[in-house]
């Protein structure tokens, strides 16, 4: 498993833990924060994979 995959797996595991805690929490501010954090962690995992993908190319910038 690559470092990127390990990082993605770690973030996805943390996201699932947040969702588990949210399921057990009563409706309200704490539950909402846990779900928001889970979504942020999932997004971070997706971005990590995208940023480290072998097909990613740098921007074709304009020359000054």
XYZ file of N, CA, C and O in Angstrom:
256
model
N 0.852 -1.172 0.000
C 0.000 0.000 0.000
C 0.901 1.239 0.000
O 1.808 1.356 0.802
N 0.610 2.150 -0.907
C 1.416 3.361 -1.007
C 1.094 4.305 0.154
O 0.097 4.148 0.861
N 1.949 5.279 0.323
C 1.737 6.268 1.385
C 0.418 7.016 1.159
O -0.324 7.289 2.097
N 0.132 7.338 -0.096
C -1.115 8.025 -0.434
C -2.318 7.167 -0.060
O -3.272 7.652 0.550
N -2.272 5.899 -0.404
C -3.380 4.993 -0.084
C -3.535 4.840 1.424
O -4.653 4.770 1.929
N -2.415 4.797 2.133
C -2.469 4.679 3.592
C -3.092 5.920 4.210
O -3.924 5.821 5.132
N -2.749 7.078 3.689
C -3.325 8.326 4.189
C -4.815 8.381 3.893
O -5.622 8.737 4.758
N -5.195 7.993 2.680
C -6.610 7.972 2.315
C -7.387 7.018 3.226
O -8.480 7.353 3.691
N -6.837 5.850 3.476
C -7.498 4.868 4.330
C -7.654 5.408 5.752
O -8.705 5.220 6.381
N -6.637 6.092 6.237
C -6.686 6.673 7.583
C -7.805 7.707 7.668
O -8.601 7.703 8.611
N -7.893 8.592 6.666
C -8.926 9.621 6.682
C -10.312 9.022 6.542
O -11.259 9.485 7.161
N -10.443 7.983 5.713
C -11.753 7.344 5.563
C -12.173 6.631 6.855
O -13.353 6.635 7.217
N -11.211 6.053 7.547
C -11.507 5.398 8.823
C -11.963 6.436 9.849
O -12.933 6.217 10.578
N -11.285 7.578 9.900
C -11.688 8.641 10.810
C -13.080 9.171 10.455
O -13.884 9.466 11.345
N -13.363 9.273 9.163
C -14.681 9.727 8.720
C -15.759 8.752 9.187
O -16.821 9.175 9.666
N -15.500 7.469 9.071
C -16.471 6.472 9.500
C -16.673 6.524 11.018
O -17.790 6.374 11.513
N -15.609 6.778 11.764
C -15.727 6.914 13.217
C -16.602 8.121 13.571
O -17.431 8.049 14.480
N -16.430 9.221 12.843
C -17.273 10.407 13.062
C -18.728 10.082 12.768
O -19.628 10.489 13.512
N -18.969 9.350 11.694
C -20.346 8.984 11.347
C -20.961 8.059 12.404
O -22.143 8.190 12.745
N -20.156 7.135 12.921
C -20.643 6.250 13.981
C -21.026 7.054 15.218
O -22.069 6.812 15.832
N -20.186 8.004 15.591
C -20.486 8.859 16.744
C -21.741 9.693 16.483
O -22.558 9.882 17.385
N -21.891 10.171 15.249
C -23.052 10.987 14.905
C -24.336 10.166 14.996
O -25.373 10.675 15.422
N -24.273 8.900 14.604
C -25.461 8.036 14.686
C -25.933 7.870 16.130
O -27.129 7.731 16.393
N -24.986 7.890 17.046
C -25.305 7.689 18.461
C -25.684 8.996 19.160
O -26.263 8.961 20.241
N -25.344 10.120 18.557
C -25.602 11.418 19.177
C -27.037 11.865 18.909
O -27.611 11.546 17.868
N -27.601 12.604 19.850
C -28.932 13.156 19.597
C -28.850 14.248 18.533
O -27.780 14.813 18.297
N -29.971 14.517 17.903
C -29.986 15.583 16.903
C -29.563 16.890 17.561
O -29.901 17.165 18.699
N -28.774 17.644 16.797
C -28.335 18.929 17.334
C -26.969 19.315 16.815
O -26.450 18.742 15.841
N -26.393 20.294 17.485
C -25.135 20.895 17.059
C -23.983 19.886 17.000
O -23.226 19.858 16.027
N -23.842 19.071 18.022
C -22.730 18.108 18.072
C -22.834 17.112 16.921
O -21.843 16.831 16.232
N -24.019 16.607 16.696
C -24.229 15.643 15.599
C -23.905 16.279 14.248
O -23.240 15.678 13.407
N -24.376 17.503 14.057
C -24.101 18.216 12.811
C -22.607 18.415 12.592
O -22.100 18.257 11.485
N -21.888 18.765 13.655
C -20.437 18.963 13.554
C -19.728 17.655 13.204
O -18.772 17.655 12.422
N -20.161 16.558 13.794
C -19.555 15.267 13.485
C -19.762 14.884 12.025
O -18.839 14.405 11.359
N -20.964 15.113 11.518
C -21.244 14.797 10.115
C -20.457 15.717 9.175
O -19.956 15.264 8.139
N -20.339 16.978 9.546
C -19.545 17.906 8.736
C -18.079 17.478 8.708
O -17.428 17.496 7.664
N -17.562 17.080 9.858
C -16.172 16.621 9.934
C -15.979 15.366 9.089
O -14.954 15.229 8.397
N -16.925 14.454 9.124
C -16.840 13.239 8.309
C -16.789 13.594 6.826
O -15.988 13.026 6.076
N -17.614 14.535 6.406
C -17.606 14.965 5.007
C -16.275 15.612 4.633
O -15.759 15.395 3.531
N -15.715 16.404 5.529
C -14.419 17.034 5.272
C -13.316 15.986 5.127
O -12.444 16.109 4.264
N -13.348 14.966 5.963
C -12.345 13.907 5.888
C -12.461 13.114 4.595
O -11.447 12.749 3.985
N -13.680 12.840 4.167
C -13.878 12.143 2.892
C -13.363 12.985 1.730
O -12.726 12.473 0.808
N -13.641 14.278 1.779
C -13.147 15.174 0.729
C -11.625 15.206 0.723
O -10.993 15.192 -0.342
N -11.026 15.230 1.893
C -9.560 15.232 1.991
C -8.981 13.956 1.397
O -7.960 13.997 0.706
N -9.625 12.834 1.648
C -9.154 11.564 1.095
C -9.226 11.580 -0.432
O -8.293 11.139 -1.117
N -10.331 12.115 -0.968
C -10.453 12.206 -2.432
C -9.404 13.144 -3.018
O -8.781 12.830 -4.039
N -9.192 14.286 -2.384
C -8.196 15.241 -2.870
C -6.785 14.659 -2.806
O -5.972 14.871 -3.708
N -6.491 13.937 -1.748
C -5.180 13.299 -1.610
C -4.922 12.365 -2.787
O -3.852 12.372 -3.385
N -5.921 11.572 -3.121
C -5.771 10.662 -4.253
C -5.598 11.401 -5.564
O -4.777 11.033 -6.403
N -6.376 12.457 -5.740
C -6.309 13.230 -6.973
C -4.964 13.946 -7.104
O -4.324 13.904 -8.154
N -4.525 14.583 -6.038
C -3.271 15.338 -6.091
C -2.055 14.453 -6.320
O -1.058 14.890 -6.877
N -2.137 13.222 -5.879
C -1.004 12.313 -6.015
C -1.184 11.293 -7.135
O -0.418 10.342 -7.241
N -2.183 11.508 -7.978
C -2.398 10.570 -9.069
C -1.289 10.721 -10.111
O -0.797 11.828 -10.347
N -0.880 9.618 -10.719
C 0.216 9.684 -11.684
C -0.162 10.451 -12.945
O 0.702 10.978 -13.638
N -1.440 10.583 -13.248
C -1.867 11.272 -14.453
C -2.033 12.768 -14.277
O -2.343 13.474 -15.226
N -1.853 13.262 -13.059
C -2.038 14.678 -12.802
C -0.933 15.484 -13.468
O 0.244 15.192 -13.321
N -1.352 16.484 -14.218
C -0.385 17.345 -14.879
C -0.507 18.736 -14.294
O -1.573 19.166 -13.893
N 0.597 19.435 -14.299
C 0.587 20.810 -13.835
C -0.175 21.691 -14.812
O -0.416 21.318 -15.958
N -0.563 22.871 -14.352
C -1.300 23.772 -15.231
C -0.426 24.246 -16.389
O 0.779 24.419 -16.254
N -1.046 24.402 -17.512
C -0.332 24.930 -18.677
C -0.512 26.441 -18.630
O -1.467 27.001 -19.160
N 0.389 27.067 -17.893
C 0.251 28.495 -17.600
C 0.632 29.387 -18.748
O 1.277 28.979 -19.723
N 0.209 30.602 -18.630
C 0.547 31.623 -19.599
C 1.944 32.148 -19.280
O 2.319 32.287 -18.128
N 2.654 32.424 -20.288
C 3.996 32.982 -20.069
C 3.919 34.494 -20.078
O 3.244 35.081 -20.897
N 4.633 35.079 -19.163
C 4.619 36.544 -19.060
C 5.552 37.172 -20.064
O 6.475 36.660 -20.547
